Amino acid sequence: MKVIAKTGKDEMAFVYIIEYENGKMLECVESLQPPFTRDEKWILLVSTMHGCPVGCKMCDAGGYFHGKPTAEEILDQIDYMIRNRYPDGHVPSKQFKIQFARMGEPALNNAVLDVLEELPKRYDAPGLMPSISSVAPNGTDPFFERLLEIKNRLYPDGQFQFQFSIHTTDQELRDQLVPVKKWDFAKMAAFGERFYTEGERKITLNFALAQGQPLDPEVLKEYFSPDIFLIKITPLNPTYRAVENQLETYIDPNADLGQDQVVSALEEAGYQVIVSIGEVEENLIGSNCGQYLRRHIEAENALQNGYTFDLVENEIEAEASAAD
């Protein structure tokens, strides 16, 4: 494994482009969440696929799929970022989140489960908290059953974060946004009720909300109990795919959301609501979840509001094994 390029800055985020010996490439990210320091909270985002076969309308990873990395290849990404900062493998961060959310649908790669088994043995990281976000494709029931067993055995007491990516409560529009056969709301809710243990973190229902995409609390309450599920609303990142599909974010990351009607309606229905607006500068770095930096490098007409940090290429020759 070789890191062939990176972009970003130390006090916010770095995106790394990685090439394997077979010539396949993917990306991984390390980031902070200001105002938290790295000792307080450190986040790694790793790719579970070389691209993604799902093809979500807002995600630049779609349309480029060249297979699934092995468990060791996923661990290589994590090893590189950890050993770069902490050569002895001791991660002092109070909250150390590893998100399987950069490129790829994690439930379509069983190697992710092998990585989850390995992480507690591989690193001295008391704050370790894996995080999986999934659209729950059909045919992935065995993945989720094993995930539930691993979570209960290795990551109890709220040390695991699980999220369904839904994006809209309109089923037809959701099928357009996420064009793959997937679990319906009833099946998601049933699994979430089994996954949740009282006192642990609630299951997150994530909405990267676009204008014209309904988020109806009455539809949610038919399936998802506010006692078990919380709602997270994020801006729609400025990706090439979103522009091509004429999707515009409902949430303006530069504006004060104030008493938003959608948020107020969800709270009145009893849901805990998180409006997650990161640093706008992350759009320029390209570190936000779901973005695919290679698309920017190859673009003839670059987006004006994204991916504008300088890319350092051909200056990084570090092998992951050298970091051990």
PDB file of C-alpha atoms in Angstrom:
ATOM      1  CA  MET A   1       0.000   0.000   0.000  1.00  0.00           C
ATOM      2  CA  LYS A   2       1.266   3.443  -0.922  1.00  0.00           C
ATOM      3  CA  VAL A   3      -0.140   6.880  -0.175  1.00  0.00           C
ATOM      4  CA  ILE A   4       0.211   8.666  -3.489  1.00  0.00           C
ATOM      5  CA  ALA A   5      -1.400  12.016  -2.620  1.00  0.00           C
ATOM      6  CA  LYS A   6      -3.049  13.979   0.142  1.00  0.00           C
ATOM      7  CA  THR A   7      -4.848  17.233   0.691  1.00  0.00           C
ATOM      8  CA  GLY A   8      -5.999  19.200   3.721  1.00  0.00           C
ATOM      9  CA  LYS A   9      -4.515  20.733   6.834  1.00  0.00           C
ATOM     10  CA  ASP A  10      -3.486  19.385  10.199  1.00  0.00           C
ATOM     11  CA  GLU A  11      -5.908  21.338  12.372  1.00  0.00           C
ATOM     12  CA  MET A  12      -8.941  20.114  10.431  1.00  0.00           C
ATOM     13  CA  ALA A  13      -8.628  17.135   8.092  1.00  0.00           C
ATOM     14  CA  PHE A  14      -6.433  15.252   5.653  1.00  0.00           C
ATOM     15  CA  VAL A  15      -7.681  13.182   2.738  1.00  0.00           C
ATOM     16  CA  TYR A  16      -5.295  10.470   1.571  1.00  0.00           C
ATOM     17  CA  ILE A  17      -5.399   8.740  -1.816  1.00  0.00           C
ATOM     18  CA  ILE A  18      -4.045   5.216  -1.488  1.00  0.00           C
ATOM     19  CA  GLU A  19      -2.844   2.852  -4.181  1.00  0.00           C
ATOM     20  CA  TYR A  20      -2.420  -0.880  -3.638  1.00  0.00           C
ATOM     21  CA  GLU A  21       0.011  -3.174  -5.407  1.00  0.00           C
ATOM     22  CA  ASN A  22      -2.768  -4.318  -7.742  1.00  0.00           C
ATOM     23  CA  GLY A  23      -3.191  -0.714  -8.945  1.00  0.00           C
ATOM     24  CA  LYS A  24      -6.557  -0.174  -7.279  1.00  0.00           C
ATOM     25  CA  MET A  25      -7.085   3.070  -5.404  1.00  0.00           C
ATOM     26  CA  LEU A  26      -9.270   4.365  -2.618  1.00  0.00           C
ATOM     27  CA  GLU A  27      -9.389   7.173  -0.086  1.00  0.00           C
ATOM     28  CA  CYS A  28      -9.281   7.526   3.670  1.00  0.00           C
ATOM     29  CA  VAL A  29      -9.604  10.546   5.925  1.00  0.00           C
ATOM     30  CA  GLU A  30      -8.481  11.694   9.346  1.00  0.00           C
ATOM     31  CA  SER A  31     -10.265  14.654  10.837  1.00  0.00           C
ATOM     32  CA  LEU A  32     -10.917  16.718  13.901  1.00  0.00           C
ATOM     33  CA  GLN A  33     -14.157  18.293  15.017  1.00  0.00           C
ATOM     34  CA  PRO A  34     -13.337  21.817  16.191  1.00  0.00           C
ATOM     35  CA  PRO A  35     -13.284  22.989  18.896  1.00  0.00           C
ATOM     36  CA  PHE A  36     -12.296  19.518  20.147  1.00  0.00           C
ATOM     37  CA  THR A  37      -8.604  18.671  20.205  1.00  0.00           C
ATOM     38  CA  ARG A  38      -7.205  15.385  18.915  1.00  0.00           C
ATOM     39  CA  ASP A  39      -6.869  14.179  22.494  1.00  0.00           C
ATOM     40  CA  GLU A  40     -10.569  14.817  22.951  1.00  0.00           C
ATOM     41  CA  LYS A  41     -11.937  13.520  19.649  1.00  0.00           C
ATOM     42  CA  TRP A  42     -10.252  12.035  16.602  1.00  0.00           C
ATOM     43  CA  ILE A  43     -12.127  10.632  13.613  1.00  0.00           C
ATOM     44  CA  LEU A  44     -10.937   8.272  10.894  1.00  0.00           C
ATOM     45  CA  LEU A  45     -13.030   7.532   7.814  1.00  0.00           C
ATOM     46  CA  VAL A  46     -12.053   4.433   5.886  1.00  0.00           C
ATOM     47  CA  SER A  47     -13.190   3.008   2.576  1.00  0.00           C
ATOM     48  CA  THR A  48     -14.814  -0.406   2.454  1.00  0.00           C
ATOM     49  CA  MET A  49     -14.835  -0.598  -1.353  1.00  0.00           C
ATOM     50  CA  HIS A  50     -12.929   0.665  -4.354  1.00  0.00           C
ATOM     51  CA  GLY A  51     -15.720   3.040  -5.314  1.00  0.00           C
ATOM     52  CA  CYS A  52     -19.318   1.915  -4.770  1.00  0.00           C
ATOM     53  CA  PRO A  53     -21.868  -0.081  -6.792  1.00  0.00           C
ATOM     54  CA  VAL A  54     -24.915   1.549  -5.174  1.00  0.00           C
ATOM     55  CA  GLY A  55     -24.782   4.818  -7.105  1.00  0.00           C
ATOM     56  CA  CYS A  56     -26.559   7.203  -4.731  1.00  0.00           C
ATOM     57  CA  LYS A  57     -27.565  10.361  -6.571  1.00  0.00           C
ATOM     58  CA  MET A  58     -25.524  12.624  -4.294  1.00  0.00           C
ATOM     59  CA  CYS A  59     -22.355  10.560  -3.869  1.00  0.00           C
ATOM     60  CA  ASP A  60     -19.283  10.910  -6.061  1.00  0.00           C
ATOM     61  CA  ALA A  61     -18.084   7.395  -5.215  1.00  0.00           C
ATOM     62  CA  GLY A  62     -20.891   5.909  -7.283  1.00  0.00           C
ATOM     63  CA  GLY A  63     -20.255   4.824 -10.856  1.00  0.00           C
ATOM     64  CA  TYR A  64     -16.697   3.753 -10.049  1.00  0.00           C
ATOM     65  CA  PHE A  65     -16.556   0.246  -8.600  1.00  0.00           C
ATOM     66  CA  HIS A  66     -13.508  -1.969  -8.820  1.00  0.00           C
ATOM     67  CA  GLY A  67     -14.108  -4.509  -6.091  1.00  0.00           C
ATOM     68  CA  LYS A  68     -13.780  -4.931  -2.357  1.00  0.00           C
ATOM     69  CA  PRO A  69     -10.627  -4.483  -0.278  1.00  0.00           C
ATOM     70  CA  THR A  70      -9.708  -7.324   2.056  1.00  0.00           C
ATOM     71  CA  ALA A  71      -9.771  -6.949   5.818  1.00  0.00           C
ATOM     72  CA  GLU A  72      -5.998  -6.365   5.808  1.00  0.00           C
ATOM     73  CA  GLU A  73      -6.352  -3.698   3.134  1.00  0.00           C
ATOM     74  CA  ILE A  74      -8.958  -1.896   5.233  1.00  0.00           C
ATOM     75  CA  LEU A  75      -6.702  -2.239   8.268  1.00  0.00           C
ATOM     76  CA  ASP A  76      -3.833  -0.830   6.196  1.00  0.00           C
ATOM     77  CA  GLN A  77      -5.755   2.446   5.940  1.00  0.00           C
ATOM     78  CA  ILE A  78      -6.289   2.550   9.696  1.00  0.00           C
ATOM     79  CA  ASP A  79      -2.698   1.500  10.412  1.00  0.00           C
ATOM     80  CA  TYR A  80      -1.292   4.252   8.247  1.00  0.00           C
ATOM     81  CA  MET A  81      -3.273   7.021   9.928  1.00  0.00           C
ATOM     82  CA  ILE A  82      -2.744   5.726  13.449  1.00  0.00           C
ATOM     83  CA  ARG A  83       0.982   4.929  13.163  1.00  0.00           C
ATOM     84  CA  ASN A  84       1.575   8.284  11.513  1.00  0.00           C
ATOM     85  CA  ARG A  85       0.367   9.952  14.706  1.00  0.00           C
ATOM     86  CA  TYR A  86       0.976   7.279  17.322  1.00  0.00           C
ATOM     87  CA  PRO A  87       3.769   4.868  16.282  1.00  0.00           C
ATOM     88  CA  ASP A  88       3.250   2.672  19.349  1.00  0.00           C
ATOM     89  CA  GLY A  89      -0.439   2.107  18.549  1.00  0.00           C
ATOM     90  CA  HIS A  90      -1.622   3.857  21.716  1.00  0.00           C
ATOM     91  CA  VAL A  91      -4.393   6.310  20.787  1.00  0.00           C
ATOM     92  CA  PRO A  92      -5.055   8.633  23.744  1.00  0.00           C
ATOM     93  CA  SER A  93      -8.169  10.283  22.291  1.00  0.00           C
ATOM     94  CA  LYS A  94     -11.079  10.267  24.701  1.00  0.00           C
ATOM     95  CA  GLN A  95     -13.336   9.513  21.746  1.00  0.00           C
ATOM     96  CA  PHE A  96     -11.651   7.711  18.863  1.00  0.00           C
ATOM     97  CA  LYS A  97     -14.205   7.116  16.139  1.00  0.00           C
ATOM     98  CA  ILE A  98     -13.527   4.895  13.138  1.00  0.00           C
ATOM     99  CA  GLN A  99     -16.230   5.414  10.548  1.00  0.00           C
ATOM    100  CA  PHE A 100     -16.660   2.841   7.784  1.00  0.00           C
ATOM    101  CA  ALA A 101     -18.135   5.545   5.611  1.00  0.00           C
ATOM    102  CA  ARG A 102     -15.717   7.034   3.086  1.00  0.00           C
ATOM    103  CA  MET A 103     -16.281   4.991  -0.055  1.00  0.00           C
ATOM    104  CA  GLY A 104     -18.509   1.965  -0.387  1.00  0.00           C
ATOM    105  CA  GLU A 105     -21.505   0.343   1.284  1.00  0.00           C
ATOM    106  CA  PRO A 106     -20.052  -1.518   4.303  1.00  0.00           C
ATOM    107  CA  ALA A 107     -22.811  -4.134   4.441  1.00  0.00           C
ATOM    108  CA  LEU A 108     -21.694  -5.406   1.023  1.00  0.00           C
ATOM    109  CA  ASN A 109     -18.220  -6.309   2.279  1.00  0.00           C
ATOM    110  CA  ASN A 110     -17.975  -8.951   4.995  1.00  0.00           C
ATOM    111  CA  ALA A 111     -14.327  -7.992   5.537  1.00  0.00           C
ATOM    112  CA  VAL A 112     -15.653  -5.051   7.558  1.00  0.00           C
ATOM    113  CA  LEU A 113     -16.821  -7.522  10.202  1.00  0.00           C
ATOM    114  CA  ASP A 114     -13.366  -9.109  10.365  1.00  0.00           C
ATOM    115  CA  VAL A 115     -11.886  -5.648  10.899  1.00  0.00           C
ATOM    116  CA  LEU A 116     -14.310  -4.992  13.757  1.00  0.00           C
ATOM    117  CA  GLU A 117     -13.137  -8.230  15.374  1.00  0.00           C
ATOM    118  CA  GLU A 118      -9.488  -7.189  15.034  1.00  0.00           C
ATOM    119  CA  LEU A 119      -9.564  -3.545  16.153  1.00  0.00           C
ATOM    120  CA  PRO A 120      -9.644  -4.038  19.963  1.00  0.00           C
ATOM    121  CA  LYS A 121      -6.695  -6.450  19.740  1.00  0.00           C
ATOM    122  CA  ARG A 122      -4.652  -4.354  17.347  1.00  0.00           C
ATOM    123  CA  TYR A 123      -4.630  -0.971  19.116  1.00  0.00           C
ATOM    124  CA  ASP A 124      -4.479   0.383  22.643  1.00  0.00           C
ATOM    125  CA  ALA A 125      -7.385   2.775  22.258  1.00  0.00           C
ATOM    126  CA  PRO A 126      -9.692   3.097  25.282  1.00  0.00           C
ATOM    127  CA  GLY A 127     -11.877   5.594  23.409  1.00  0.00           C
ATOM    128  CA  LEU A 128     -12.423   3.349  20.383  1.00  0.00           C
ATOM    129  CA  MET A 129     -15.886   3.682  18.863  1.00  0.00           C
ATOM    130  CA  PRO A 130     -16.593   2.092  15.483  1.00  0.00           C
ATOM    131  CA  SER A 131     -19.338   3.650  13.396  1.00  0.00           C
ATOM    132  CA  ILE A 132     -21.231   2.045  10.530  1.00  0.00           C
ATOM    133  CA  SER A 133     -23.672   3.790   8.223  1.00  0.00           C
ATOM    134  CA  SER A 134     -25.684   1.694   5.786  1.00  0.00           C
ATOM    135  CA  VAL A 135     -28.537   1.948   3.309  1.00  0.00           C
ATOM    136  CA  ALA A 136     -29.317  -1.692   4.224  1.00  0.00           C
ATOM    137  CA  PRO A 137     -29.227  -3.377   0.799  1.00  0.00           C
ATOM    138  CA  ASN A 138     -31.335  -6.490   0.298  1.00  0.00           C
ATOM    139  CA  GLY A 139     -29.470  -9.743   0.842  1.00  0.00           C
ATOM    140  CA  THR A 140     -27.281  -8.414   3.655  1.00  0.00           C
ATOM    141  CA  ASP A 141     -29.148 -10.061   6.552  1.00  0.00           C
ATOM    142  CA  PRO A 142     -26.176 -12.308   7.494  1.00  0.00           C
ATOM    143  CA  PHE A 143     -23.922  -9.241   7.682  1.00  0.00           C
ATOM    144  CA  PHE A 144     -26.238  -7.480  10.108  1.00  0.00           C
ATOM    145  CA  GLU A 145     -26.792 -10.576  12.243  1.00  0.00           C
ATOM    146  CA  ARG A 146     -23.046 -10.984  12.725  1.00  0.00           C
ATOM    147  CA  LEU A 147     -22.666  -7.231  13.293  1.00  0.00           C
ATOM    148  CA  LEU A 148     -25.202  -7.430  16.122  1.00  0.00           C
ATOM    149  CA  GLU A 149     -23.287 -10.282  17.738  1.00  0.00           C
ATOM    150  CA  ILE A 150     -19.952  -8.436  17.444  1.00  0.00           C
ATOM    151  CA  LYS A 151     -21.401  -5.231  18.874  1.00  0.00           C
ATOM    152  CA  ASN A 152     -22.818  -7.036  21.906  1.00  0.00           C
ATOM    153  CA  ARG A 153     -19.605  -8.959  22.525  1.00  0.00           C
ATOM    154  CA  LEU A 154     -16.894  -6.383  21.820  1.00  0.00           C
ATOM    155  CA  TYR A 155     -18.489  -2.928  21.926  1.00  0.00           C
ATOM    156  CA  PRO A 156     -21.030  -2.760  24.751  1.00  0.00           C
ATOM    157  CA  ASP A 157     -22.031   0.229  26.866  1.00  0.00           C
ATOM    158  CA  GLY A 158     -22.502   2.661  24.006  1.00  0.00           C
ATOM    159  CA  GLN A 159     -19.129   2.094  22.320  1.00  0.00           C
ATOM    160  CA  PHE A 160     -20.659   1.524  18.903  1.00  0.00           C
ATOM    161  CA  GLN A 161     -22.517   3.935  16.645  1.00  0.00           C
ATOM    162  CA  PHE A 162     -24.987   2.551  14.108  1.00  0.00           C
ATOM    163  CA  GLN A 163     -26.796   4.539  11.443  1.00  0.00           C
ATOM    164  CA  PHE A 164     -29.286   3.919   8.681  1.00  0.00           C
ATOM    165  CA  SER A 165     -28.961   6.371   5.791  1.00  0.00           C
ATOM    166  CA  ILE A 166     -32.503   7.199   4.662  1.00  0.00           C
ATOM    167  CA  HIS A 167     -32.417  10.759   3.210  1.00  0.00           C
ATOM    168  CA  THR A 168     -36.189  11.110   2.700  1.00  0.00           C
ATOM    169  CA  THR A 169     -39.407   9.581   4.039  1.00  0.00           C
ATOM    170  CA  ASP A 170     -40.935   9.488   0.539  1.00  0.00           C
ATOM    171  CA  GLN A 171     -40.386   5.894  -0.540  1.00  0.00           C
ATOM    172  CA  GLU A 172     -40.441   6.588  -4.282  1.00  0.00           C
ATOM    173  CA  LEU A 173     -38.016   9.488  -4.009  1.00  0.00           C
ATOM    174  CA  ARG A 174     -35.804   7.394  -1.730  1.00  0.00           C
ATOM    175  CA  ASP A 175     -35.628   4.701  -4.404  1.00  0.00           C
ATOM    176  CA  GLN A 176     -34.490   7.364  -6.868  1.00  0.00           C
ATOM    177  CA  LEU A 177     -31.846   8.731  -4.508  1.00  0.00           C
ATOM    178  CA  VAL A 178     -30.581   5.291  -3.485  1.00  0.00           C
ATOM    179  CA  PRO A 179     -31.101   3.139  -6.598  1.00  0.00           C
ATOM    180  CA  VAL A 180     -30.571  -0.304  -5.107  1.00  0.00           C
ATOM    181  CA  LYS A 181     -33.005  -2.839  -3.657  1.00  0.00           C
ATOM    182  CA  LYS A 182     -32.980  -2.319   0.092  1.00  0.00           C
ATOM    183  CA  TRP A 183     -34.785  -2.935   3.344  1.00  0.00           C
ATOM    184  CA  ASP A 184     -38.057  -1.119   3.839  1.00  0.00           C
ATOM    185  CA  PHE A 185     -38.719   1.007   6.910  1.00  0.00           C
ATOM    186  CA  ALA A 186     -40.447  -1.844   8.760  1.00  0.00           C
ATOM    187  CA  LYS A 187     -37.438  -4.151   8.433  1.00  0.00           C
ATOM    188  CA  MET A 188     -35.023  -1.356   9.408  1.00  0.00           C
ATOM    189  CA  ALA A 189     -37.089  -0.605  12.488  1.00  0.00           C
ATOM    190  CA  ALA A 190     -37.285  -4.260  13.520  1.00  0.00           C
ATOM    191  CA  PHE A 191     -33.517  -4.673  13.307  1.00  0.00           C
ATOM    192  CA  GLY A 192     -32.895  -1.378  15.101  1.00  0.00           C
ATOM    193  CA  GLU A 193     -35.091  -2.506  17.977  1.00  0.00           C
ATOM    194  CA  ARG A 194     -32.954  -5.630  18.338  1.00  0.00           C
ATOM    195  CA  PHE A 195     -29.688  -3.714  17.946  1.00  0.00           C
ATOM    196  CA  TYR A 196     -30.546  -1.130  20.602  1.00  0.00           C
ATOM    197  CA  THR A 197     -29.920  -1.850  24.273  1.00  0.00           C
ATOM    198  CA  GLU A 198     -31.382   0.480  26.865  1.00  0.00           C
ATOM    199  CA  GLY A 199     -28.767   2.927  28.072  1.00  0.00           C
ATOM    200  CA  GLU A 200     -26.697   2.668  24.881  1.00  0.00           C
ATOM    201  CA  ARG A 201     -26.630   5.086  21.967  1.00  0.00           C
ATOM    202  CA  LYS A 202     -29.828   5.390  20.012  1.00  0.00           C
ATOM    203  CA  ILE A 203     -29.897   4.221  16.408  1.00  0.00           C
ATOM    204  CA  THR A 204     -29.376   7.153  14.043  1.00  0.00           C
ATOM    205  CA  LEU A 205     -31.611   7.814  11.048  1.00  0.00           C
ATOM    206  CA  ASN A 206     -29.540  10.013   8.796  1.00  0.00           C
ATOM    207  CA  PHE A 207     -30.946  12.491   6.297  1.00  0.00           C
ATOM    208  CA  ALA A 208     -28.555  14.306   3.962  1.00  0.00           C
ATOM    209  CA  LEU A 209     -31.529  16.456   3.186  1.00  0.00           C
ATOM    210  CA  ALA A 210     -32.099  17.946  -0.250  1.00  0.00           C
ATOM    211  CA  GLN A 211     -34.697  20.515  -1.166  1.00  0.00           C
ATOM    212  CA  GLY A 212     -37.961  18.906  -2.208  1.00  0.00           C
ATOM    213  CA  GLN A 213     -37.223  15.662  -0.333  1.00  0.00           C
ATOM    214  CA  PRO A 214     -39.845  15.226   2.422  1.00  0.00           C
ATOM    215  CA  LEU A 215     -38.923  14.405   5.999  1.00  0.00           C
ATOM    216  CA  ASP A 216     -42.302  13.626   7.530  1.00  0.00           C
ATOM    217  CA  PRO A 217     -42.389  12.818  11.268  1.00  0.00           C
ATOM    218  CA  GLU A 218     -45.757  11.075  10.888  1.00  0.00           C
ATOM    219  CA  VAL A 219     -44.255   8.591   8.442  1.00  0.00           C
ATOM    220  CA  LEU A 220     -41.298   8.011  10.775  1.00  0.00           C
ATOM    221  CA  LYS A 221     -43.510   7.414  13.798  1.00  0.00           C
ATOM    222  CA  GLU A 222     -45.328   4.609  11.980  1.00  0.00           C
ATOM    223  CA  TYR A 223     -42.104   2.622  12.167  1.00  0.00           C
ATOM    224  CA  PHE A 224     -39.382   4.207  14.314  1.00  0.00           C
ATOM    225  CA  SER A 225     -39.878   4.755  18.032  1.00  0.00           C
ATOM    226  CA  PRO A 226     -38.356   7.990  19.370  1.00  0.00           C
ATOM    227  CA  ASP A 227     -37.233   5.931  22.374  1.00  0.00           C
ATOM    228  CA  ILE A 228     -34.877   3.937  20.137  1.00  0.00           C
ATOM    229  CA  PHE A 229     -34.127   6.134  17.121  1.00  0.00           C
ATOM    230  CA  LEU A 230     -32.834   9.682  16.779  1.00  0.00           C
ATOM    231  CA  ILE A 231     -32.776  11.882  13.684  1.00  0.00           C
ATOM    232  CA  LYS A 232     -29.640  13.428  12.228  1.00  0.00           C
ATOM    233  CA  ILE A 233     -29.961  16.031   9.498  1.00  0.00           C
ATOM    234  CA  THR A 234     -26.882  17.067   7.548  1.00  0.00           C
ATOM    235  CA  PRO A 235     -26.319  19.418   4.632  1.00  0.00           C
ATOM    236  CA  LEU A 236     -26.097  17.857   1.210  1.00  0.00           C
ATOM    237  CA  ASN A 237     -22.406  18.063   0.405  1.00  0.00           C
ATOM    238  CA  PRO A 238     -21.424  19.913  -2.791  1.00  0.00           C
ATOM    239  CA  THR A 239     -20.568  16.883  -4.897  1.00  0.00           C
ATOM    240  CA  TYR A 240     -20.340  16.513  -8.645  1.00  0.00           C
ATOM    241  CA  ARG A 241     -23.148  13.952  -8.588  1.00  0.00           C
ATOM    242  CA  ALA A 242     -25.451  16.283  -6.643  1.00  0.00           C
ATOM    243  CA  VAL A 243     -24.877  19.040  -9.189  1.00  0.00           C
ATOM    244  CA  GLU A 244     -25.459  16.673 -12.118  1.00  0.00           C
ATOM    245  CA  ASN A 245     -28.713  15.474 -10.561  1.00  0.00           C
ATOM    246  CA  GLN A 246     -29.823  19.029  -9.683  1.00  0.00           C
ATOM    247  CA  LEU A 247     -29.931  18.326  -5.968  1.00  0.00           C
ATOM    248  CA  GLU A 248     -29.615  21.320  -3.671  1.00  0.00           C
ATOM    249  CA  THR A 249     -29.120  21.154   0.062  1.00  0.00           C
ATOM    250  CA  TYR A 250     -32.044  21.933   2.328  1.00  0.00           C
ATOM    251  CA  ILE A 251     -29.685  23.141   5.038  1.00  0.00           C
ATOM    252  CA  ASP A 252     -27.429  26.053   4.230  1.00  0.00           C
ATOM    253  CA  PRO A 253     -24.231  25.379   6.208  1.00  0.00           C
ATOM    254  CA  ASN A 254     -23.476  29.104   6.130  1.00  0.00           C
ATOM    255  CA  ALA A 255     -26.811  30.183   7.614  1.00  0.00           C
ATOM    256  CA  ASP A 256     -28.355  30.106  11.080  1.00  0.00           C
ATOM    257  CA  LEU A 257     -30.951  27.338  10.980  1.00  0.00           C
ATOM    258  CA  GLY A 258     -32.931  28.913  13.839  1.00  0.00           C
ATOM    259  CA  GLN A 259     -36.412  27.491  14.420  1.00  0.00           C
ATOM    260  CA  ASP A 260     -36.578  25.356  11.300  1.00  0.00           C
ATOM    261  CA  GLN A 261     -40.022  23.932  10.589  1.00  0.00           C
ATOM    262  CA  VAL A 262     -38.751  20.436   9.788  1.00  0.00           C
ATOM    263  CA  VAL A 263     -36.677  20.262  12.974  1.00  0.00           C
ATOM    264  CA  SER A 264     -39.500  21.665  15.102  1.00  0.00           C
ATOM    265  CA  ALA A 265     -41.992  19.134  13.724  1.00  0.00           C
ATOM    266  CA  LEU A 266     -39.630  16.245  14.477  1.00  0.00           C
ATOM    267  CA  GLU A 267     -39.024  17.466  18.018  1.00  0.00           C
ATOM    268  CA  GLU A 268     -42.749  17.896  18.582  1.00  0.00           C
ATOM    269  CA  ALA A 269     -43.153  14.265  17.516  1.00  0.00           C
ATOM    270  CA  GLY A 270     -40.768  13.286  20.311  1.00  0.00           C
ATOM    271  CA  TYR A 271     -37.537  12.739  18.381  1.00  0.00           C
ATOM    272  CA  GLN A 272     -34.117  13.830  19.454  1.00  0.00           C
ATOM    273  CA  VAL A 273     -32.796  15.794  16.489  1.00  0.00           C
ATOM    274  CA  ILE A 274     -29.155  16.489  15.680  1.00  0.00           C
ATOM    275  CA  VAL A 275     -28.468  19.079  13.002  1.00  0.00           C
ATOM    276  CA  SER A 276     -24.895  18.204  12.068  1.00  0.00           C
ATOM    277  CA  ILE A 277     -23.185  21.064  10.276  1.00  0.00           C
ATOM    278  CA  GLY A 278     -19.436  20.634  10.009  1.00  0.00           C
ATOM    279  CA  GLU A 279     -16.825  23.142   9.041  1.00  0.00           C
ATOM    280  CA  VAL A 280     -17.594  24.607   5.612  1.00  0.00           C
ATOM    281  CA  GLU A 281     -13.877  24.471   4.843  1.00  0.00           C
ATOM    282  CA  GLU A 282     -14.116  20.678   4.815  1.00  0.00           C
ATOM    283  CA  ASN A 283     -15.982  20.973   1.511  1.00  0.00           C
ATOM    284  CA  LEU A 284     -12.919  22.672   0.074  1.00  0.00           C
ATOM    285  CA  ILE A 285     -10.664  19.933   1.412  1.00  0.00           C
ATOM    286  CA  GLY A 286     -13.014  17.220   0.173  1.00  0.00           C
ATOM    287  CA  SER A 287     -13.051  15.401   3.512  1.00  0.00           C
ATOM    288  CA  ASN A 288     -16.801  15.281   4.055  1.00  0.00           C
ATOM    289  CA  CYS A 289     -18.379  11.855   3.961  1.00  0.00           C
ATOM    290  CA  GLY A 290     -19.502  10.622   0.577  1.00  0.00           C
ATOM    291  CA  GLN A 291     -17.193  12.699  -1.552  1.00  0.00           C
ATOM    292  CA  TYR A 292     -14.751  11.255  -3.998  1.00  0.00           C
ATOM    293  CA  LEU A 293     -11.611  13.274  -4.589  1.00  0.00           C
ATOM    294  CA  ARG A 294     -10.557  11.456  -7.746  1.00  0.00           C
ATOM    295  CA  ARG A 295     -13.676  12.811  -9.426  1.00  0.00           C
ATOM    296  CA  HIS A 296     -12.391  16.318  -8.788  1.00  0.00           C
ATOM    297  CA  ILE A 297      -8.906  15.566 -10.092  1.00  0.00           C
ATOM    298  CA  GLU A 298     -10.320  14.259 -13.356  1.00  0.00           C
ATOM    299  CA  ALA A 299     -13.003  16.931 -13.802  1.00  0.00           C
ATOM    300  CA  GLU A 300     -12.697  19.295 -16.752  1.00  0.00           C
ATOM    301  CA  ASN A 301     -14.912  21.883 -15.032  1.00  0.00           C
ATOM    302  CA  ALA A 302     -14.187  21.901 -11.311  1.00  0.00           C
ATOM    303  CA  LEU A 303     -16.847  22.818  -8.780  1.00  0.00           C
ATOM    304  CA  GLN A 304     -16.417  26.347  -7.493  1.00  0.00           C
ATOM    305  CA  ASN A 305     -17.514  25.558  -3.946  1.00  0.00           C
ATOM    306  CA  GLY A 306     -15.682  22.312  -3.307  1.00  0.00           C
ATOM    307  CA  TYR A 307     -12.344  20.495  -3.521  1.00  0.00           C
ATOM    308  CA  THR A 308     -10.146  23.535  -3.936  1.00  0.00           C
ATOM    309  CA  PHE A 309      -7.293  22.730  -1.550  1.00  0.00           C
ATOM    310  CA  ASP A 310      -3.936  22.008  -3.135  1.00  0.00           C
ATOM    311  CA  LEU A 311      -3.287  18.340  -3.751  1.00  0.00           C
ATOM    312  CA  VAL A 312       0.182  17.095  -2.864  1.00  0.00           C
ATOM    313  CA  GLU A 313       1.113  14.348  -5.319  1.00  0.00           C
ATOM    314  CA  ASN A 314       4.114  12.110  -5.807  1.00  0.00           C
ATOM    315  CA  GLU A 315       5.748  13.340  -2.606  1.00  0.00           C
ATOM    316  CA  ILE A 316       4.523  10.609  -0.326  1.00  0.00           C
ATOM    317  CA  GLU A 317       6.221   7.263  -0.700  1.00  0.00           C
ATOM    318  CA  ALA A 318       5.505   5.864   2.736  1.00  0.00           C
ATOM    319  CA  GLU A 319       4.537   2.249   2.800  1.00  0.00           C
ATOM    320  CA  ALA A 320       2.018   1.289   5.461  1.00  0.00           C
ATOM    321  CA  SER A 321       4.345  -1.434   6.695  1.00  0.00           C
ATOM    322  CA  ALA A 322       7.044   1.148   7.355  1.00  0.00           C
ATOM    323  CA  ALA A 323       4.778   2.820   9.894  1.00  0.00           C
ATOM    324  CA  ASP A 324       4.685  -0.269  12.130  1.00  0.00           C
TER     325      ASP A 324
END
